[in-house]
Amino acid sequence: MPTALSLLDLAPISAGQTARASFAASVELARAAESAGFERVWYAEHHNMESIASSATSVVIGHVAAHTSTIRLGAGGVMLPNHSPLVIAEQFGTLETLHPGRIDLGLGRAPGSDQVTMRALRRDHLSAESFPEDVLELRGYLSGRSVVPGVQAVPRAERPVPLYILGSSLFGAQLAAKLGLPYAFASHFSPEALHQATKIYRDTFTPSEQLAEPYVIAGVNVVAADTHEEAVAQMTAAYRARTRAFITRGPVRRNFTDAEIDAFLASPNGAQLAAMTRYTAVGTPDEVRDYLTDFAASCQADELITAHHAQSAADRVRSVTLTGAAMTAPATA
């Protein structure tokens, strides 16, 4: 069983819903996770996506932190090449100052959107090349040991905000190991390299001031409900909605029936999209617990970060509550 259970909130904006309603749902989800014993909630930076409300990641973190008490909150992650390391250090130094001991900073190097949006962010295709140096610059600001003479991040919290490297390839694993940082693998949507990446990370890890031993967080999808049939129905609806959003991007829009969506997912073109959610726990609390326990053991995860995909906010809250209770319940003989 993993030592910690956490939550990735994609802050979804469902059809017919407003972003304001999405933020209210994120608060309720974080409160449910806090009550259920989850370690942390992370929010991801995405841009130009009508169905995701967490583009201003640090603002969302601050809002939810103000409406919760103890649970850790953070970015999973900030796409650092989109930003100046100094600005991110200032944002997260502010968050940690306001909510001491509760803020995380996960870092990725992807654009978090498409090529056109990347240009709108004033980012070019070479931005990711400086990611390792940007991480070091950011760490210097957060620790009060700036690598840029004469420049410091203000405010700087009393304790440095802990950094995490996010990835879905071997690059992130190697960088996290070299810098002695925890490594979070995005296996909830990019499962292919999970086991190879986590092995490389553990085999090559170098201790740092932040972390003495390797620490792996693995992403996994969850749909937990009171009955197996209810969970399967919620999962089916959620993955159909996700597929619709994927295939209707761009100027040409049309409505696809459920049958058309199912046919697409069963086709060679849809198989790759369907395979992205290979790691999904679906069913009753007992079924979800068994799946998550086996999954964590298979990749030697120290922590699981779970993405709950039910369409309604109430069902996501219920899924989080059931999962937390199942994972913390004492084992039976």
PDB file of C-alpha atoms in Angstrom, residues 3-311:
ATOM      1  CA  THR A   3       2.489   5.669   2.014  1.00  0.00           C
ATOM      2  CA  ALA A   4       0.361   8.558   0.773  1.00  0.00           C
ATOM      3  CA  LEU A   5      -2.740   9.150  -1.313  1.00  0.00           C
ATOM      4  CA  SER A   6      -3.255  12.432  -3.137  1.00  0.00           C
ATOM      5  CA  LEU A   7      -5.542  14.137  -5.613  1.00  0.00           C
ATOM      6  CA  LEU A   8      -5.079  15.745  -9.011  1.00  0.00           C
ATOM      7  CA  ASP A   9      -7.959  18.129  -9.639  1.00  0.00           C
ATOM      8  CA  LEU A  10      -8.269  19.038 -13.317  1.00  0.00           C
ATOM      9  CA  ALA A  11     -10.769  21.780 -12.398  1.00  0.00           C
ATOM     10  CA  PRO A  12     -13.107  20.691 -15.209  1.00  0.00           C
ATOM     11  CA  ILE A  13     -15.689  23.016 -16.699  1.00  0.00           C
ATOM     12  CA  SER A  14     -18.516  20.692 -17.668  1.00  0.00           C
ATOM     13  CA  ALA A  15     -20.909  21.429 -20.512  1.00  0.00           C
ATOM     14  CA  GLY A  16     -23.270  24.210 -19.467  1.00  0.00           C
ATOM     15  CA  GLN A  17     -21.178  25.034 -16.384  1.00  0.00           C
ATOM     16  CA  THR A  18     -19.317  28.259 -15.615  1.00  0.00           C
ATOM     17  CA  ALA A  19     -15.705  28.576 -14.506  1.00  0.00           C
ATOM     18  CA  ARG A  20     -16.964  30.048 -11.226  1.00  0.00           C
ATOM     19  CA  ALA A  21     -18.931  26.849 -10.583  1.00  0.00           C
ATOM     20  CA  SER A  22     -15.803  24.844 -11.402  1.00  0.00           C
ATOM     21  CA  PHE A  23     -13.819  26.711  -8.745  1.00  0.00           C
ATOM     22  CA  ALA A  24     -16.577  26.130  -6.181  1.00  0.00           C
ATOM     23  CA  ALA A  25     -16.454  22.423  -7.030  1.00  0.00           C
ATOM     24  CA  SER A  26     -12.665  22.426  -6.587  1.00  0.00           C
ATOM     25  CA  VAL A  27     -13.077  23.815  -3.080  1.00  0.00           C
ATOM     26  CA  GLU A  28     -15.582  21.082  -2.199  1.00  0.00           C
ATOM     27  CA  LEU A  29     -13.326  18.412  -3.695  1.00  0.00           C
ATOM     28  CA  ALA A  30     -10.322  19.651  -1.697  1.00  0.00           C
ATOM     29  CA  ARG A  31     -12.392  19.691   1.488  1.00  0.00           C
ATOM     30  CA  ALA A  32     -13.501  16.124   0.815  1.00  0.00           C
ATOM     31  CA  ALA A  33      -9.879  15.072   0.226  1.00  0.00           C
ATOM     32  CA  GLU A  34      -8.809  16.806   3.440  1.00  0.00           C
ATOM     33  CA  SER A  35     -11.510  14.976   5.421  1.00  0.00           C
ATOM     34  CA  ALA A  36     -10.634  11.671   3.761  1.00  0.00           C
ATOM     35  CA  GLY A  37      -6.964  11.854   4.755  1.00  0.00           C
ATOM     36  CA  PHE A  38      -5.411  12.729   1.395  1.00  0.00           C
ATOM     37  CA  GLU A  39      -1.894  14.177   1.523  1.00  0.00           C
ATOM     38  CA  ARG A  40      -2.194  16.901  -1.136  1.00  0.00           C
ATOM     39  CA  VAL A  41      -4.224  18.325  -4.012  1.00  0.00           C
ATOM     40  CA  TRP A  42      -2.472  19.485  -7.187  1.00  0.00           C
ATOM     41  CA  TYR A  43      -3.716  21.650 -10.061  1.00  0.00           C
ATOM     42  CA  ALA A  44      -2.257  21.622 -13.569  1.00  0.00           C
ATOM     43  CA  GLU A  45      -1.422  24.525 -15.854  1.00  0.00           C
ATOM     44  CA  HIS A  46      -3.352  24.261 -19.136  1.00  0.00           C
ATOM     45  CA  HIS A  47      -4.072  27.009 -21.627  1.00  0.00           C
ATOM     46  CA  ASN A  48      -6.724  27.606 -24.304  1.00  0.00           C
ATOM     47  CA  MET A  49      -8.824  24.660 -23.147  1.00  0.00           C
ATOM     48  CA  GLU A  50     -12.503  25.417 -22.692  1.00  0.00           C
ATOM     49  CA  SER A  51     -12.980  22.445 -20.375  1.00  0.00           C
ATOM     50  CA  ILE A  52     -10.196  23.207 -17.833  1.00  0.00           C
ATOM     51  CA  ALA A  53     -10.239  26.165 -15.420  1.00  0.00           C
ATOM     52  CA  SER A  54      -6.780  25.908 -13.810  1.00  0.00           C
ATOM     53  CA  SER A  55      -4.757  28.034 -16.250  1.00  0.00           C
ATOM     54  CA  ALA A  56      -3.851  30.574 -13.525  1.00  0.00           C
ATOM     55  CA  THR A  57      -2.575  27.769 -11.322  1.00  0.00           C
ATOM     56  CA  SER A  58      -1.137  29.799  -8.442  1.00  0.00           C
ATOM     57  CA  VAL A  59      -4.378  31.790  -8.132  1.00  0.00           C
ATOM     58  CA  VAL A  60      -6.442  28.603  -7.883  1.00  0.00           C
ATOM     59  CA  ILE A  61      -4.071  27.217  -5.253  1.00  0.00           C
ATOM     60  CA  GLY A  62      -4.415  30.370  -3.158  1.00  0.00           C
ATOM     61  CA  HIS A  63      -8.207  30.325  -3.419  1.00  0.00           C
ATOM     62  CA  VAL A  64      -8.513  26.704  -2.325  1.00  0.00           C
ATOM     63  CA  ALA A  65      -5.919  27.159   0.429  1.00  0.00           C
ATOM     64  CA  ALA A  66      -8.046  29.947   1.891  1.00  0.00           C
ATOM     65  CA  HIS A  67     -11.023  27.566   2.076  1.00  0.00           C
ATOM     66  CA  THR A  68      -9.214  24.544   3.569  1.00  0.00           C
ATOM     67  CA  SER A  69      -7.177  24.037   6.732  1.00  0.00           C
ATOM     68  CA  THR A  70      -4.493  21.353   6.631  1.00  0.00           C
ATOM     69  CA  ILE A  71      -4.182  19.633   3.259  1.00  0.00           C
ATOM     70  CA  ARG A  72      -1.156  20.469   1.104  1.00  0.00           C
ATOM     71  CA  LEU A  73      -1.879  22.270  -2.162  1.00  0.00           C
ATOM     72  CA  GLY A  74       0.288  22.748  -5.172  1.00  0.00           C
ATOM     73  CA  ALA A  75       0.969  22.752  -8.871  1.00  0.00           C
ATOM     74  CA  GLY A  76       1.017  19.528 -10.762  1.00  0.00           C
ATOM     75  CA  GLY A  77       2.397  21.302 -12.458  1.00  0.00           C
ATOM     76  CA  VAL A  78       3.572  24.721 -13.489  1.00  0.00           C
ATOM     77  CA  MET A  79       5.013  24.531 -17.009  1.00  0.00           C
ATOM     78  CA  LEU A  80       8.192  26.390 -16.169  1.00  0.00           C
ATOM     79  CA  PRO A  81       9.325  27.280 -19.716  1.00  0.00           C
ATOM     80  CA  ASN A  82       6.142  29.381 -20.006  1.00  0.00           C
ATOM     81  CA  HIS A  83       7.399  31.660 -17.218  1.00  0.00           C
ATOM     82  CA  SER A  84      10.317  33.494 -15.700  1.00  0.00           C
ATOM     83  CA  PRO A  85      11.714  31.451 -12.779  1.00  0.00           C
ATOM     84  CA  LEU A  86      11.761  34.670 -10.742  1.00  0.00           C
ATOM     85  CA  VAL A  87       8.031  35.268 -11.231  1.00  0.00           C
ATOM     86  CA  ILE A  88       7.188  31.689 -10.207  1.00  0.00           C
ATOM     87  CA  ALA A  89       9.439  32.026  -7.147  1.00  0.00           C
ATOM     88  CA  GLU A  90       7.595  35.213  -6.188  1.00  0.00           C
ATOM     89  CA  GLN A  91       4.183  33.590  -6.660  1.00  0.00           C
ATOM     90  CA  PHE A  92       4.970  30.474  -4.658  1.00  0.00           C
ATOM     91  CA  GLY A  93       6.970  32.356  -2.063  1.00  0.00           C
ATOM     92  CA  THR A  94       3.826  34.414  -1.541  1.00  0.00           C
ATOM     93  CA  LEU A  95       1.644  31.318  -1.284  1.00  0.00           C
ATOM     94  CA  GLU A  96       3.967  29.646   1.222  1.00  0.00           C
ATOM     95  CA  THR A  97       4.149  32.843   3.279  1.00  0.00           C
ATOM     96  CA  LEU A  98       0.363  33.028   3.441  1.00  0.00           C
ATOM     97  CA  HIS A  99      -0.137  29.266   3.989  1.00  0.00           C
ATOM     98  CA  PRO A 100       3.064  27.995   5.652  1.00  0.00           C
ATOM     99  CA  GLY A 101       3.835  24.309   5.370  1.00  0.00           C
ATOM    100  CA  ARG A 102       1.054  23.648   2.854  1.00  0.00           C
ATOM    101  CA  ILE A 103       2.421  24.556  -0.593  1.00  0.00           C
ATOM    102  CA  ASP A 104       4.065  22.323  -3.232  1.00  0.00           C
ATOM    103  CA  LEU A 105       5.580  23.260  -6.589  1.00  0.00           C
ATOM    104  CA  GLY A 106       5.586  20.588  -9.284  1.00  0.00           C
ATOM    105  CA  LEU A 107       7.417  21.560 -12.473  1.00  0.00           C
ATOM    106  CA  GLY A 108       6.977  20.398 -16.054  1.00  0.00           C
ATOM    107  CA  ARG A 109       8.523  21.476 -19.339  1.00  0.00           C
ATOM    108  CA  ALA A 110       5.632  20.972 -21.777  1.00  0.00           C
ATOM    109  CA  PRO A 111       3.702  23.991 -23.110  1.00  0.00           C
ATOM    110  CA  GLY A 112       0.409  22.837 -21.593  1.00  0.00           C
ATOM    111  CA  SER A 113      -1.369  23.544 -24.867  1.00  0.00           C
ATOM    112  CA  ASP A 114      -1.015  23.588 -28.666  1.00  0.00           C
ATOM    113  CA  GLN A 115       1.589  25.274 -30.859  1.00  0.00           C
ATOM    114  CA  VAL A 116      -0.517  28.363 -31.629  1.00  0.00           C
ATOM    115  CA  THR A 117      -1.184  28.954 -27.934  1.00  0.00           C
ATOM    116  CA  MET A 118       2.498  28.408 -27.205  1.00  0.00           C
ATOM    117  CA  ARG A 119       3.294  31.369 -29.446  1.00  0.00           C
ATOM    118  CA  ALA A 120       0.605  33.426 -27.692  1.00  0.00           C
ATOM    119  CA  LEU A 121       2.443  32.667 -24.449  1.00  0.00           C
ATOM    120  CA  ARG A 122       5.568  34.210 -26.050  1.00  0.00           C
ATOM    121  CA  ARG A 123       7.255  30.833 -25.857  1.00  0.00           C
ATOM    122  CA  ASP A 124       9.286  29.367 -28.717  1.00  0.00           C
ATOM    123  CA  HIS A 125      10.119  25.760 -29.532  1.00  0.00           C
ATOM    124  CA  LEU A 126      13.521  26.052 -27.831  1.00  0.00           C
ATOM    125  CA  SER A 127      12.124  27.182 -24.473  1.00  0.00           C
ATOM    126  CA  ALA A 128      12.162  23.677 -23.017  1.00  0.00           C
ATOM    127  CA  GLU A 129      15.904  23.319 -23.688  1.00  0.00           C
ATOM    128  CA  SER A 130      16.740  25.514 -20.691  1.00  0.00           C
ATOM    129  CA  PHE A 131      14.417  23.652 -18.303  1.00  0.00           C
ATOM    130  CA  PRO A 132      17.210  22.148 -16.123  1.00  0.00           C
ATOM    131  CA  GLU A 133      18.896  25.542 -15.737  1.00  0.00           C
ATOM    132  CA  ASP A 134      15.538  27.203 -15.033  1.00  0.00           C
ATOM    133  CA  VAL A 135      14.838  24.687 -12.253  1.00  0.00           C
ATOM    134  CA  LEU A 136      18.193  25.498 -10.652  1.00  0.00           C
ATOM    135  CA  GLU A 137      17.531  29.221 -10.933  1.00  0.00           C
ATOM    136  CA  LEU A 138      14.109  28.773  -9.353  1.00  0.00           C
ATOM    137  CA  ARG A 139      15.517  26.643  -6.537  1.00  0.00           C
ATOM    138  CA  GLY A 140      18.087  29.326  -5.834  1.00  0.00           C
ATOM    139  CA  TYR A 141      15.423  32.000  -5.456  1.00  0.00           C
ATOM    140  CA  LEU A 142      13.279  29.833  -3.169  1.00  0.00           C
ATOM    141  CA  SER A 143      16.204  28.898  -0.917  1.00  0.00           C
ATOM    142  CA  GLY A 144      17.687  32.393  -0.655  1.00  0.00           C
ATOM    143  CA  ARG A 145      20.784  31.316  -2.600  1.00  0.00           C
ATOM    144  CA  SER A 146      20.141  33.042  -5.890  1.00  0.00           C
ATOM    145  CA  VAL A 147      22.357  32.074  -8.822  1.00  0.00           C
ATOM    146  CA  VAL A 148      21.655  35.473 -10.392  1.00  0.00           C
ATOM    147  CA  PRO A 149      23.826  38.048  -8.604  1.00  0.00           C
ATOM    148  CA  GLY A 150      21.874  40.896  -7.101  1.00  0.00           C
ATOM    149  CA  VAL A 151      18.433  39.333  -7.714  1.00  0.00           C
ATOM    150  CA  GLN A 152      16.231  37.779  -5.054  1.00  0.00           C
ATOM    151  CA  ALA A 153      12.602  36.680  -4.888  1.00  0.00           C
ATOM    152  CA  VAL A 154      10.409  38.715  -2.547  1.00  0.00           C
ATOM    153  CA  PRO A 155       8.622  37.539  -0.528  1.00  0.00           C
ATOM    154  CA  ARG A 156      10.644  34.456   0.329  1.00  0.00           C
ATOM    155  CA  ALA A 157       9.043  32.078   2.796  1.00  0.00           C
ATOM    156  CA  GLU A 158      10.867  30.936   5.928  1.00  0.00           C
ATOM    157  CA  ARG A 159      11.040  27.403   4.508  1.00  0.00           C
ATOM    158  CA  PRO A 160      11.697  26.758   0.813  1.00  0.00           C
ATOM    159  CA  VAL A 161       8.713  25.481  -1.141  1.00  0.00           C
ATOM    160  CA  PRO A 162       9.457  21.805  -1.983  1.00  0.00           C
ATOM    161  CA  LEU A 163      10.018  21.153  -5.678  1.00  0.00           C
ATOM    162  CA  TYR A 164       8.853  18.126  -7.658  1.00  0.00           C
ATOM    163  CA  ILE A 165       9.783  17.179 -11.222  1.00  0.00           C
ATOM    164  CA  LEU A 166       6.854  16.049 -13.338  1.00  0.00           C
ATOM    165  CA  GLY A 167       7.245  13.994 -16.469  1.00  0.00           C
ATOM    166  CA  SER A 168       6.066  11.267 -18.784  1.00  0.00           C
ATOM    167  CA  SER A 169       9.423  10.340 -20.298  1.00  0.00           C
ATOM    168  CA  LEU A 170      12.915   9.322 -19.281  1.00  0.00           C
ATOM    169  CA  PHE A 171      14.149  12.937 -19.385  1.00  0.00           C
ATOM    170  CA  GLY A 172      12.202  13.959 -16.285  1.00  0.00           C
ATOM    171  CA  ALA A 173      13.285  10.839 -14.418  1.00  0.00           C
ATOM    172  CA  GLN A 174      16.944  11.519 -15.129  1.00  0.00           C
ATOM    173  CA  LEU A 175      16.681  15.190 -14.166  1.00  0.00           C
ATOM    174  CA  ALA A 176      14.815  14.483 -10.920  1.00  0.00           C
ATOM    175  CA  ALA A 177      17.417  11.863  -9.989  1.00  0.00           C
ATOM    176  CA  LYS A 178      20.319  14.197 -10.766  1.00  0.00           C
ATOM    177  CA  LEU A 179      18.851  17.076  -8.745  1.00  0.00           C
ATOM    178  CA  GLY A 180      17.695  14.878  -5.865  1.00  0.00           C
ATOM    179  CA  LEU A 181      14.040  15.851  -6.212  1.00  0.00           C
ATOM    180  CA  PRO A 182      10.827  13.810  -5.956  1.00  0.00           C
ATOM    181  CA  TYR A 183       9.579  12.516  -9.296  1.00  0.00           C
ATOM    182  CA  ALA A 184       5.913  12.462 -10.340  1.00  0.00           C
ATOM    183  CA  PHE A 185       5.062  10.417 -13.422  1.00  0.00           C
ATOM    184  CA  ALA A 186       1.972  11.331 -15.462  1.00  0.00           C
ATOM    185  CA  SER A 187       0.800   7.743 -15.878  1.00  0.00           C
ATOM    186  CA  HIS A 188      -2.838   8.838 -15.643  1.00  0.00           C
ATOM    187  CA  PHE A 189      -2.632   9.977 -19.296  1.00  0.00           C
ATOM    188  CA  SER A 190       0.790   8.833 -20.579  1.00  0.00           C
ATOM    189  CA  PRO A 191       1.384   5.328 -19.250  1.00  0.00           C
ATOM    190  CA  GLU A 192       3.954   3.883 -21.661  1.00  0.00           C
ATOM    191  CA  ALA A 193       7.275   4.667 -19.942  1.00  0.00           C
ATOM    192  CA  LEU A 194       6.098   4.455 -16.320  1.00  0.00           C
ATOM    193  CA  HIS A 195       8.065   1.431 -15.151  1.00  0.00           C
ATOM    194  CA  GLN A 196      11.241   2.207 -17.098  1.00  0.00           C
ATOM    195  CA  ALA A 197      11.275   5.822 -15.942  1.00  0.00           C
ATOM    196  CA  THR A 198      10.736   5.044 -12.275  1.00  0.00           C
ATOM    197  CA  LYS A 199      13.475   2.384 -12.365  1.00  0.00           C
ATOM    198  CA  ILE A 200      15.958   4.812 -13.924  1.00  0.00           C
ATOM    199  CA  TYR A 201      15.026   7.410 -11.325  1.00  0.00           C
ATOM    200  CA  ARG A 202      15.567   5.052  -8.408  1.00  0.00           C
ATOM    201  CA  ASP A 203      18.782   3.558  -9.828  1.00  0.00           C
ATOM    202  CA  THR A 204      20.443   6.930 -10.487  1.00  0.00           C
ATOM    203  CA  PHE A 205      19.077   9.049  -7.632  1.00  0.00           C
ATOM    204  CA  THR A 206      21.502  11.454  -5.926  1.00  0.00           C
ATOM    205  CA  PRO A 207      20.526  12.738  -2.444  1.00  0.00           C
ATOM    206  CA  SER A 208      19.984  16.456  -2.022  1.00  0.00           C
ATOM    207  CA  GLU A 209      19.280  18.946   0.742  1.00  0.00           C
ATOM    208  CA  GLN A 210      15.549  18.498   0.061  1.00  0.00           C
ATOM    209  CA  LEU A 211      15.438  14.713  -0.283  1.00  0.00           C
ATOM    210  CA  ALA A 212      17.628  11.911   1.084  1.00  0.00           C
ATOM    211  CA  GLU A 213      15.928   8.977  -0.659  1.00  0.00           C
ATOM    212  CA  PRO A 214      14.108   8.645  -3.991  1.00  0.00           C
ATOM    213  CA  TYR A 215      10.405   9.392  -3.874  1.00  0.00           C
ATOM    214  CA  VAL A 216       8.032   8.361  -6.668  1.00  0.00           C
ATOM    215  CA  ILE A 217       4.517   9.677  -7.223  1.00  0.00           C
ATOM    216  CA  ALA A 218       2.467   7.876  -9.888  1.00  0.00           C
ATOM    217  CA  GLY A 219      -0.705   9.191 -11.481  1.00  0.00           C
ATOM    218  CA  VAL A 220      -3.753   6.952 -11.775  1.00  0.00           C
ATOM    219  CA  ASN A 221      -7.386   7.493 -12.785  1.00  0.00           C
ATOM    220  CA  VAL A 222     -10.149   6.593 -10.351  1.00  0.00           C
ATOM    221  CA  VAL A 223     -13.913   6.241 -10.558  1.00  0.00           C
ATOM    222  CA  ALA A 224     -15.245   4.899  -7.260  1.00  0.00           C
ATOM    223  CA  ALA A 225     -18.966   4.518  -6.559  1.00  0.00           C
ATOM    224  CA  ASP A 226     -21.249   2.598  -4.234  1.00  0.00           C
ATOM    225  CA  THR A 227     -21.844  -0.109  -6.853  1.00  0.00           C
ATOM    226  CA  HIS A 228     -19.715  -1.515  -9.641  1.00  0.00           C
ATOM    227  CA  GLU A 229     -22.379  -0.753 -12.228  1.00  0.00           C
ATOM    228  CA  GLU A 230     -22.630   2.882 -11.157  1.00  0.00           C
ATOM    229  CA  ALA A 231     -18.855   3.314 -11.357  1.00  0.00           C
ATOM    230  CA  VAL A 232     -18.682   1.800 -14.838  1.00  0.00           C
ATOM    231  CA  ALA A 233     -21.493   4.062 -16.022  1.00  0.00           C
ATOM    232  CA  GLN A 234     -19.704   7.134 -14.650  1.00  0.00           C
ATOM    233  CA  MET A 235     -16.425   6.085 -16.248  1.00  0.00           C
ATOM    234  CA  THR A 236     -18.059   5.454 -19.614  1.00  0.00           C
ATOM    235  CA  ALA A 237     -19.760   8.844 -19.600  1.00  0.00           C
ATOM    236  CA  ALA A 238     -16.567  10.622 -18.553  1.00  0.00           C
ATOM    237  CA  TYR A 239     -14.376   9.003 -21.191  1.00  0.00           C
ATOM    238  CA  ARG A 240     -16.952   9.620 -23.904  1.00  0.00           C
ATOM    239  CA  ALA A 241     -17.010  13.310 -22.937  1.00  0.00           C
ATOM    240  CA  ARG A 242     -13.213  13.409 -22.984  1.00  0.00           C
ATOM    241  CA  THR A 243     -13.132  11.839 -26.424  1.00  0.00           C
ATOM    242  CA  ARG A 244     -15.723  14.296 -27.742  1.00  0.00           C
ATOM    243  CA  ALA A 245     -13.615  17.199 -26.523  1.00  0.00           C
ATOM    244  CA  PHE A 246     -10.562  15.727 -28.230  1.00  0.00           C
ATOM    245  CA  ILE A 247     -12.083  15.084 -31.653  1.00  0.00           C
ATOM    246  CA  THR A 248     -14.134  18.285 -31.856  1.00  0.00           C
ATOM    247  CA  ARG A 249     -11.270  20.725 -31.328  1.00  0.00           C
ATOM    248  CA  GLY A 250     -10.847  23.399 -33.965  1.00  0.00           C
ATOM    249  CA  PRO A 251     -13.236  25.484 -36.057  1.00  0.00           C
ATOM    250  CA  VAL A 252     -15.389  22.577 -37.249  1.00  0.00           C
ATOM    251  CA  ARG A 253     -17.783  21.414 -34.549  1.00  0.00           C
ATOM    252  CA  ARG A 254     -20.421  18.705 -34.663  1.00  0.00           C
ATOM    253  CA  ASN A 255     -22.235  16.517 -32.198  1.00  0.00           C
ATOM    254  CA  PHE A 256     -21.209  12.872 -32.086  1.00  0.00           C
ATOM    255  CA  THR A 257     -23.552  10.212 -30.768  1.00  0.00           C
ATOM    256  CA  ASP A 258     -22.444   7.802 -28.055  1.00  0.00           C
ATOM    257  CA  ALA A 259     -22.367   5.036 -30.654  1.00  0.00           C
ATOM    258  CA  GLU A 260     -20.044   7.073 -32.872  1.00  0.00           C
ATOM    259  CA  ILE A 261     -17.745   7.817 -29.945  1.00  0.00           C
ATOM    260  CA  ASP A 262     -17.611   4.150 -28.956  1.00  0.00           C
ATOM    261  CA  ALA A 263     -16.881   3.147 -32.559  1.00  0.00           C
ATOM    262  CA  PHE A 264     -14.057   5.682 -32.753  1.00  0.00           C
ATOM    263  CA  LEU A 265     -12.470   4.404 -29.536  1.00  0.00           C
ATOM    264  CA  ALA A 266     -12.618   0.861 -30.897  1.00  0.00           C
ATOM    265  CA  SER A 267     -10.967   1.892 -34.180  1.00  0.00           C
ATOM    266  CA  PRO A 268      -7.184   1.985 -34.825  1.00  0.00           C
ATOM    267  CA  ASN A 269      -7.285   5.789 -34.748  1.00  0.00           C
ATOM    268  CA  GLY A 270      -9.040   5.788 -31.373  1.00  0.00           C
ATOM    269  CA  ALA A 271      -6.994   3.014 -29.822  1.00  0.00           C
ATOM    270  CA  GLN A 272      -4.146   5.342 -28.895  1.00  0.00           C
ATOM    271  CA  LEU A 273      -6.514   7.755 -27.168  1.00  0.00           C
ATOM    272  CA  ALA A 274      -8.202   4.886 -25.321  1.00  0.00           C
ATOM    273  CA  ALA A 275      -4.804   3.542 -24.231  1.00  0.00           C
ATOM    274  CA  MET A 276      -3.949   6.827 -22.515  1.00  0.00           C
ATOM    275  CA  THR A 277      -6.228   5.873 -19.613  1.00  0.00           C
ATOM    276  CA  ARG A 278      -4.811   2.361 -19.263  1.00  0.00           C
ATOM    277  CA  TYR A 279      -4.310   2.846 -15.542  1.00  0.00           C
ATOM    278  CA  THR A 280      -7.839   3.316 -14.227  1.00  0.00           C
ATOM    279  CA  ALA A 281      -9.350   1.987 -11.015  1.00  0.00           C
ATOM    280  CA  VAL A 282     -13.102   1.641 -11.413  1.00  0.00           C
ATOM    281  CA  GLY A 283     -15.690   0.031  -9.182  1.00  0.00           C
ATOM    282  CA  THR A 284     -16.659  -0.292  -5.559  1.00  0.00           C
ATOM    283  CA  PRO A 285     -14.329   0.919  -2.783  1.00  0.00           C
ATOM    284  CA  ASP A 286     -12.940  -2.592  -2.324  1.00  0.00           C
ATOM    285  CA  GLU A 287     -12.294  -2.967  -6.054  1.00  0.00           C
ATOM    286  CA  VAL A 288     -10.591   0.428  -6.208  1.00  0.00           C
ATOM    287  CA  ARG A 289      -8.444  -0.325  -3.154  1.00  0.00           C
ATOM    288  CA  ASP A 290      -7.272  -3.629  -4.628  1.00  0.00           C
ATOM    289  CA  TYR A 291      -6.417  -2.002  -7.948  1.00  0.00           C
ATOM    290  CA  LEU A 292      -4.541   0.922  -6.387  1.00  0.00           C
ATOM    291  CA  THR A 293      -2.606  -1.341  -4.039  1.00  0.00           C
ATOM    292  CA  ASP A 294      -1.483  -3.589  -6.910  1.00  0.00           C
ATOM    293  CA  PHE A 295      -0.698  -0.601  -9.127  1.00  0.00           C
ATOM    294  CA  ALA A 296       1.476   1.060  -6.474  1.00  0.00           C
ATOM    295  CA  ALA A 297       3.379  -2.183  -5.919  1.00  0.00           C
ATOM    296  CA  SER A 298       3.942  -2.705  -9.644  1.00  0.00           C
ATOM    297  CA  CYS A 299       5.746   0.628 -10.087  1.00  0.00           C
ATOM    298  CA  GLN A 300       7.149   0.968  -6.543  1.00  0.00           C
ATOM    299  CA  ALA A 301       5.220   4.191  -5.985  1.00  0.00           C
ATOM    300  CA  ASP A 302       5.635   5.907  -2.654  1.00  0.00           C
ATOM    301  CA  GLU A 303       2.507   7.951  -3.354  1.00  0.00           C
ATOM    302  CA  LEU A 304      -0.433   7.809  -5.730  1.00  0.00           C
ATOM    303  CA  ILE A 305      -1.980  10.953  -7.133  1.00  0.00           C
ATOM    304  CA  THR A 306      -5.492  10.125  -8.235  1.00  0.00           C
ATOM    305  CA  ALA A 307      -7.549  11.858 -10.928  1.00  0.00           C
ATOM    306  CA  HIS A 308     -11.287  11.352 -10.399  1.00  0.00           C
ATOM    307  CA  HIS A 309     -13.185  11.639 -13.662  1.00  0.00           C
ATOM    308  CA  ALA A 310     -16.894  11.437 -12.896  1.00  0.00           C
ATOM    309  CA  GLN A 311     -18.822  14.102 -14.786  1.00  0.00           C
TER     310      GLN A 311
END
